[in-house]
Structure formats: structure tokens, C-alpha cells
Short mmCIF file of C-alpha atoms in Angstrom, two decimals:
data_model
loop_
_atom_site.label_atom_id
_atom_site.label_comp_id
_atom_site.label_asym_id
_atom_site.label_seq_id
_atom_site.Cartn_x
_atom_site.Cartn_y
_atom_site.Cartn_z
CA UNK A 11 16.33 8.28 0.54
CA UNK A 12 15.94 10.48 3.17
CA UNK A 13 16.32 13.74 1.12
CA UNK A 14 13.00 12.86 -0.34
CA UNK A 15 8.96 13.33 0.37
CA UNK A 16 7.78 11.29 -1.96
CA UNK A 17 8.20 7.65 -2.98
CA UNK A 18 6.23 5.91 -5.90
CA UNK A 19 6.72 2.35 -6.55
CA UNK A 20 6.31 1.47 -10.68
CA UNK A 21 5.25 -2.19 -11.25
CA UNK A 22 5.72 -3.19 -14.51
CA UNK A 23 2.94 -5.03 -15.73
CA UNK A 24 2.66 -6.52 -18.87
CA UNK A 25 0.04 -5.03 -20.97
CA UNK A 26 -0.27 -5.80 -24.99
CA UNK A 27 -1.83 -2.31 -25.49
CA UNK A 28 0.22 -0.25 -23.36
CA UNK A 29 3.34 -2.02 -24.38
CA UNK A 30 2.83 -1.53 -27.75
CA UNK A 31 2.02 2.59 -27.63
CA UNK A 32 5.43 2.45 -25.97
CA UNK A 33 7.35 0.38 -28.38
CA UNK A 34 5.84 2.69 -31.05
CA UNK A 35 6.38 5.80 -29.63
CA UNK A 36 10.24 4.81 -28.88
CA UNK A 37 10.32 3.80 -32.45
CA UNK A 38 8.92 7.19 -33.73
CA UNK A 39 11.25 9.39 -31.17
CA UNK A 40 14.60 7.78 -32.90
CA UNK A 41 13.15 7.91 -36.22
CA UNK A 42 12.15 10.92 -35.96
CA UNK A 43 14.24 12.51 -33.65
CA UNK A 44 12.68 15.72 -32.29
CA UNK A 45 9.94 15.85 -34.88
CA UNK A 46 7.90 13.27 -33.09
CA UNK A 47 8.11 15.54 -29.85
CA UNK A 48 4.94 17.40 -29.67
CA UNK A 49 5.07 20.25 -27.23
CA UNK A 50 3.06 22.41 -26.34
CA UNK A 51 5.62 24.63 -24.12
CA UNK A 52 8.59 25.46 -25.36
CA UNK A 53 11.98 24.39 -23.04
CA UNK A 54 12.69 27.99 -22.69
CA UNK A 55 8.80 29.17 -21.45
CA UNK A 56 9.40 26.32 -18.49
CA UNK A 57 12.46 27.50 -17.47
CA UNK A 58 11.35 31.26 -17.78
CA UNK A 59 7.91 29.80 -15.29
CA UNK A 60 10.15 27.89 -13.35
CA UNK A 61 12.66 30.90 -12.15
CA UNK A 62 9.52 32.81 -11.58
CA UNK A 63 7.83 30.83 -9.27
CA UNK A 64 10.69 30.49 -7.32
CA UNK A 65 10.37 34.33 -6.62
CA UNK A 66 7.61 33.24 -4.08
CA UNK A 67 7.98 32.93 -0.09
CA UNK A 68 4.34 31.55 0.42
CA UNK A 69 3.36 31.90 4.24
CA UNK A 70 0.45 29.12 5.48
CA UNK A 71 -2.24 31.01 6.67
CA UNK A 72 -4.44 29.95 10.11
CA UNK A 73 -7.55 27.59 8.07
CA UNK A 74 -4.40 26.04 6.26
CA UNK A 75 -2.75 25.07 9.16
CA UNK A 76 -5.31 23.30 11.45
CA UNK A 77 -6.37 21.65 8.07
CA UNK A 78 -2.67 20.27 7.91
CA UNK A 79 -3.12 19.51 11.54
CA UNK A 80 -6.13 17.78 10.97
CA UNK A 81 -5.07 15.30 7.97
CA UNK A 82 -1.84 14.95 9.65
CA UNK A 83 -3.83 13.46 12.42
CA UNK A 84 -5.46 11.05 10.43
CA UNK A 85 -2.77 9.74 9.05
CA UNK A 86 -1.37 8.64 12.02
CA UNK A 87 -4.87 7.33 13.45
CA UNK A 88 -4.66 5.47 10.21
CA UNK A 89 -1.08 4.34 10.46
CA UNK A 90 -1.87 2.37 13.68
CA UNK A 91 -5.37 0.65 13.20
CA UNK A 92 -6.71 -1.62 10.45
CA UNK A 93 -5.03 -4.66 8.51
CA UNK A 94 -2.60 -2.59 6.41
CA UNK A 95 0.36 -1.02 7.93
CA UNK A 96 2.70 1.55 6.15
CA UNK A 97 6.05 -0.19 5.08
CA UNK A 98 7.85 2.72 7.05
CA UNK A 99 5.92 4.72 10.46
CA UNK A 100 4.10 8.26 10.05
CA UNK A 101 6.07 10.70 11.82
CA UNK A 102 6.94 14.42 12.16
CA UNK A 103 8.99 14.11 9.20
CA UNK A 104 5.89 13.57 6.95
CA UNK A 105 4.29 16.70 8.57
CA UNK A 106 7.51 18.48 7.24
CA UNK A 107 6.83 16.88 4.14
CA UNK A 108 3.43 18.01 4.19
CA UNK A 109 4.50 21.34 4.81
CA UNK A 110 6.78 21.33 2.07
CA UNK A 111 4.91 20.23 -0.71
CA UNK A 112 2.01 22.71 0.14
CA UNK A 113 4.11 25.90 -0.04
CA UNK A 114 5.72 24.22 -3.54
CA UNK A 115 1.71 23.81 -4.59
CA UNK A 116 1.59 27.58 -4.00
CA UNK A 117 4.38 28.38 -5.49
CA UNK A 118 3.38 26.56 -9.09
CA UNK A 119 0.21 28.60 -9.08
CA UNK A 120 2.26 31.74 -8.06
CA UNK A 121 0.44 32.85 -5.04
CA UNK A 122 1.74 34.19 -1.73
CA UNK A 123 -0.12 32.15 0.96
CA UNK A 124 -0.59 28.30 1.36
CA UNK A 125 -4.62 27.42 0.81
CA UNK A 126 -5.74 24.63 2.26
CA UNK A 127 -6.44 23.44 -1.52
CA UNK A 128 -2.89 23.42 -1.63
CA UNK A 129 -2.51 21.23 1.74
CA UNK A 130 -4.88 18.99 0.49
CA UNK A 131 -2.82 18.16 -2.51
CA UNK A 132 -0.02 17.91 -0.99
CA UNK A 133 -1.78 15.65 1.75
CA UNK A 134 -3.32 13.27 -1.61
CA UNK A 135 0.40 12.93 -3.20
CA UNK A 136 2.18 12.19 -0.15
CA UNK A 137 -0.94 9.47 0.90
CA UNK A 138 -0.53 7.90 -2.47
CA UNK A 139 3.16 7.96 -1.88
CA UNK A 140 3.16 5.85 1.62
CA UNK A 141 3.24 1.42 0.73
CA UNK A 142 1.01 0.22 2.88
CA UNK A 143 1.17 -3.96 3.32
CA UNK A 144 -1.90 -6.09 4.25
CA UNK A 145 -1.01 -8.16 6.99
CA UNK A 146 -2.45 -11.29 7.00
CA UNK A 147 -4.86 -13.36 9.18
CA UNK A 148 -3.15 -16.13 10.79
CA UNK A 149 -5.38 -18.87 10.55
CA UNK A 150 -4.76 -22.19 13.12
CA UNK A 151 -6.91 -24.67 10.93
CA UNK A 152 -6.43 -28.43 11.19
CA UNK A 153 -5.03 -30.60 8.11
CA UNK A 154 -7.08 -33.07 8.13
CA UNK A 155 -8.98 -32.56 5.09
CA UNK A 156 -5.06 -31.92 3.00
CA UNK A 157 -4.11 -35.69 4.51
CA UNK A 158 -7.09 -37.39 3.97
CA UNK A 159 -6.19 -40.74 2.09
CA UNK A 160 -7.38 -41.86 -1.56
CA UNK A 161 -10.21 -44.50 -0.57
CA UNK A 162 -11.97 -44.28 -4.06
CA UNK A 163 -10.11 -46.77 -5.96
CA UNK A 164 -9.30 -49.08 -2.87
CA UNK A 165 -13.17 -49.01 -2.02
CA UNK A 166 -15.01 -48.71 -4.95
CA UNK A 167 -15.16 -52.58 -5.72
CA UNK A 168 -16.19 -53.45 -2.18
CA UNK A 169 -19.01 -50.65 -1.85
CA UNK A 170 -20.17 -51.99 -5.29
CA UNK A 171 -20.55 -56.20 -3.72
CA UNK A 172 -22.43 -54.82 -0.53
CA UNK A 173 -24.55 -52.53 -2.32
CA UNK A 174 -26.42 -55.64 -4.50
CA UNK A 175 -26.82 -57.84 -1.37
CA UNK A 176 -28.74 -55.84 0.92
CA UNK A 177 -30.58 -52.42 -0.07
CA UNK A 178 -29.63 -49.03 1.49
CA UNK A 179 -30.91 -47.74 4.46
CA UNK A 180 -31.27 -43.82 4.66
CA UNK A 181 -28.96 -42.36 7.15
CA UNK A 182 -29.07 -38.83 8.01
CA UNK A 183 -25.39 -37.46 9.23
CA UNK A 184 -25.14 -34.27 10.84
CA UNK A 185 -22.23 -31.79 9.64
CA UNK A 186 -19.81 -31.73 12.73
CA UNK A 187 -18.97 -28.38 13.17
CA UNK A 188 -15.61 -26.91 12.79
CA UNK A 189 -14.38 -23.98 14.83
CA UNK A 190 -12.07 -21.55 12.77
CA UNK A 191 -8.96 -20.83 14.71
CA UNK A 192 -7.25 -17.57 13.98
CA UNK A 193 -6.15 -14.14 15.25
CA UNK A 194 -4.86 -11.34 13.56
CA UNK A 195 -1.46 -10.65 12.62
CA UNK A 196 -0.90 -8.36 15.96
CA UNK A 197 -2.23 -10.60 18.27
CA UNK A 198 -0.10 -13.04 16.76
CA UNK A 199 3.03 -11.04 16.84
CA UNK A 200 1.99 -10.54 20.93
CA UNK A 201 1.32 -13.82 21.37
CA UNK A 202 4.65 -14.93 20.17
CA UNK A 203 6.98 -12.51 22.04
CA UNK A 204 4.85 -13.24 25.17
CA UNK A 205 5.87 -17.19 24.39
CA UNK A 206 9.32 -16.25 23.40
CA UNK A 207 9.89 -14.04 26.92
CA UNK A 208 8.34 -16.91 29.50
CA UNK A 209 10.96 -18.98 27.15
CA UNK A 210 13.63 -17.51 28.42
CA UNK A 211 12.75 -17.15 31.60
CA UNK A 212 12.43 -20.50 32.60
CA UNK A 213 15.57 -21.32 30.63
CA UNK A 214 17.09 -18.54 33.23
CA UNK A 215 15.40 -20.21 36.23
CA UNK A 216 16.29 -23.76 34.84
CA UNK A 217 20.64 -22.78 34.49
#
């Protein structure tokens, strides 16, 4: 996996429309066979493009490098703030990446230097590319309100005796109110190694 820049994760999602333009069009390819397949380049004209392009050494000129600099930057500021974290940390090698997929952006439109409308493609695809996975708020809330007990049936026949002897007085209850408990996933993460080193410390102390 290393050999690659680019990762794209495909969910499969069931979709009555979608699914059946597919089942269709798999139908009509082996019914058809190549008659279904319309193209509007032939296999030879993309090869033909393809070994041309390759002709080019694109060089990144000075605006296209501090703009690489610049998004490469954000990305990491990104990387290591906010609730979502990348499923893998931004480093040099996706400034490499960068690089490379701006001088192959130059190359399909056939030009000799790297644009910074070529970085900034590159710098979309390879942002679209990165899994990024929300990381919950850990919440410390009590469970009282999950245990409470089913009183309605148990009650309901006493509430109903004491209600015809004597008539209700008006009470006024104040909500109690209820602190939330909860940190983020970080502080959490802290929190617990802190616990888990003064852990073993004392066990050290203790034997």
C-alpha cells in the first residue's frame, strides 16, 4: 500500500436506481458485446496521448511551490486539531505525493511547468483521498433515568383511591438541574494513560 498516493474507499450502498442502471448496463455489455460500448476515443488515440505525455519532464515553478508549501501546511494544521483525525498521520510522504500528482496534472495537459492549478488538484484528490474518523465525545452521564422502575401499573390503582378522597393541592416542583459530564476524546485518552501510569507506580512502590 505504500507504492500508492491515493486511497478511495467505495461503500456500497444500496440504491434501487443506481442498481438497476448497473444491472442493465451489465446486461446490455454481454448481450451486446462491444456494440453497447460507446466511445468516444478510440483504444489506439489513448495510447497514442498516453506515450506522448509521457515525453514531458514538467519542472514546478516558484508561485507553485510555496502554494504546495502552503496547502501542505494546512493539512497538517488540520491533521492535529478538530474532532476528526485522519485514519493514518500527514507526513512528508504526502508532500511527495503532492508533488507527484502535480507534475502528472501537467503532464495530462502536456505542458512543461507545474501551475499551481495543477497543485491544487493534486492537493483536492489527495484531501478527498485521506479517511478521516470522528472521534467521539465521551460523555460521563448518570443512569438513572435507563433504571428507573415501572411504577405505572403498581401505582395507578392507589393514585386513583387518594385522588377521590381529598382534592389536589397545586405543587410547583423545580427541575433539579443536571450537570453534563464529558470531555473529548483526547482528554480522555490523557486522562486514562495519566491513570494507567500512577497505576503502576504505586503497584512498583507497593512490591
Amino acid at each position: 500500500m505504500s507504492r500508492f498516493d491515493l486511497f478511495f474507499v467505495l461503500i456500497d450502498e444500496c440504491n434501487e436506481v443506481t442498481d438497476y442502471a448497473i444491472a442493465r448496463r451489465i446486461v446490455d455489455l454481454h448481450h451486446h458485446n462491444k456494440e453497447s460500448v460507446q466511445r468516444v476515443y478510440s483504444v489506439e488515440d489513448i495510447q497514442r496521448y498516453i506515450m506522448f505525455a509521457r515525453q514531458f519532464k514538467p519542472k514546478i515553478n516558484k508561485e507553485s511551490q510555496d502554494f504546495m508549501v502552503e496547502e501542505y501546511r494546512r493539512l497538517r494544521q488540520r491533521d492535529s486539531t478538530g474532532t476528526a483525525m485522519s485514519s493514518w498521520r500527514i507526513t512528508v510522504r504526502q508532500l511527495e505525493s503532492m508533488i507527484r500528482l502535480s507534475e502528472g496534472m501537467a503532464r495530462m495537459h502536456c505542458q512543461d511547468e507545474v501551475q499551481p492549478k495543477h497543485v491544487k488538484e493534486a492537493f483536492r484528490l489527495l484531501n478527498k483521498s485521506i479517511i478521516r474518523v470522528e472521534q467521539p465525545v465521551i460523555n460521563f452521564e448518570d443512569e438513572e433515568e435507563m433504571a428507573e422502575p415501572d411504577l405505572e401499573n403498581g401505582e395507578e390503582n392507589v393514585a386513583m383511591e387518594t385522588s377521590e378522597e381529598r382534592p389536589e393541592e397545586p405543587t410547583e416542583t423545580a427541575p433539579a438541574a443536571k450537570t453534563s459530564l464529558s470531555m473529548s476524546y483526547e482528554e480522555y485518552k490523557t486522562t486514562s494513560n495519566l491513570l494507567i501510569l500512577y497505576m503502576r507506580q504505586q503497584e512498583d512502590k507497593e512490591g
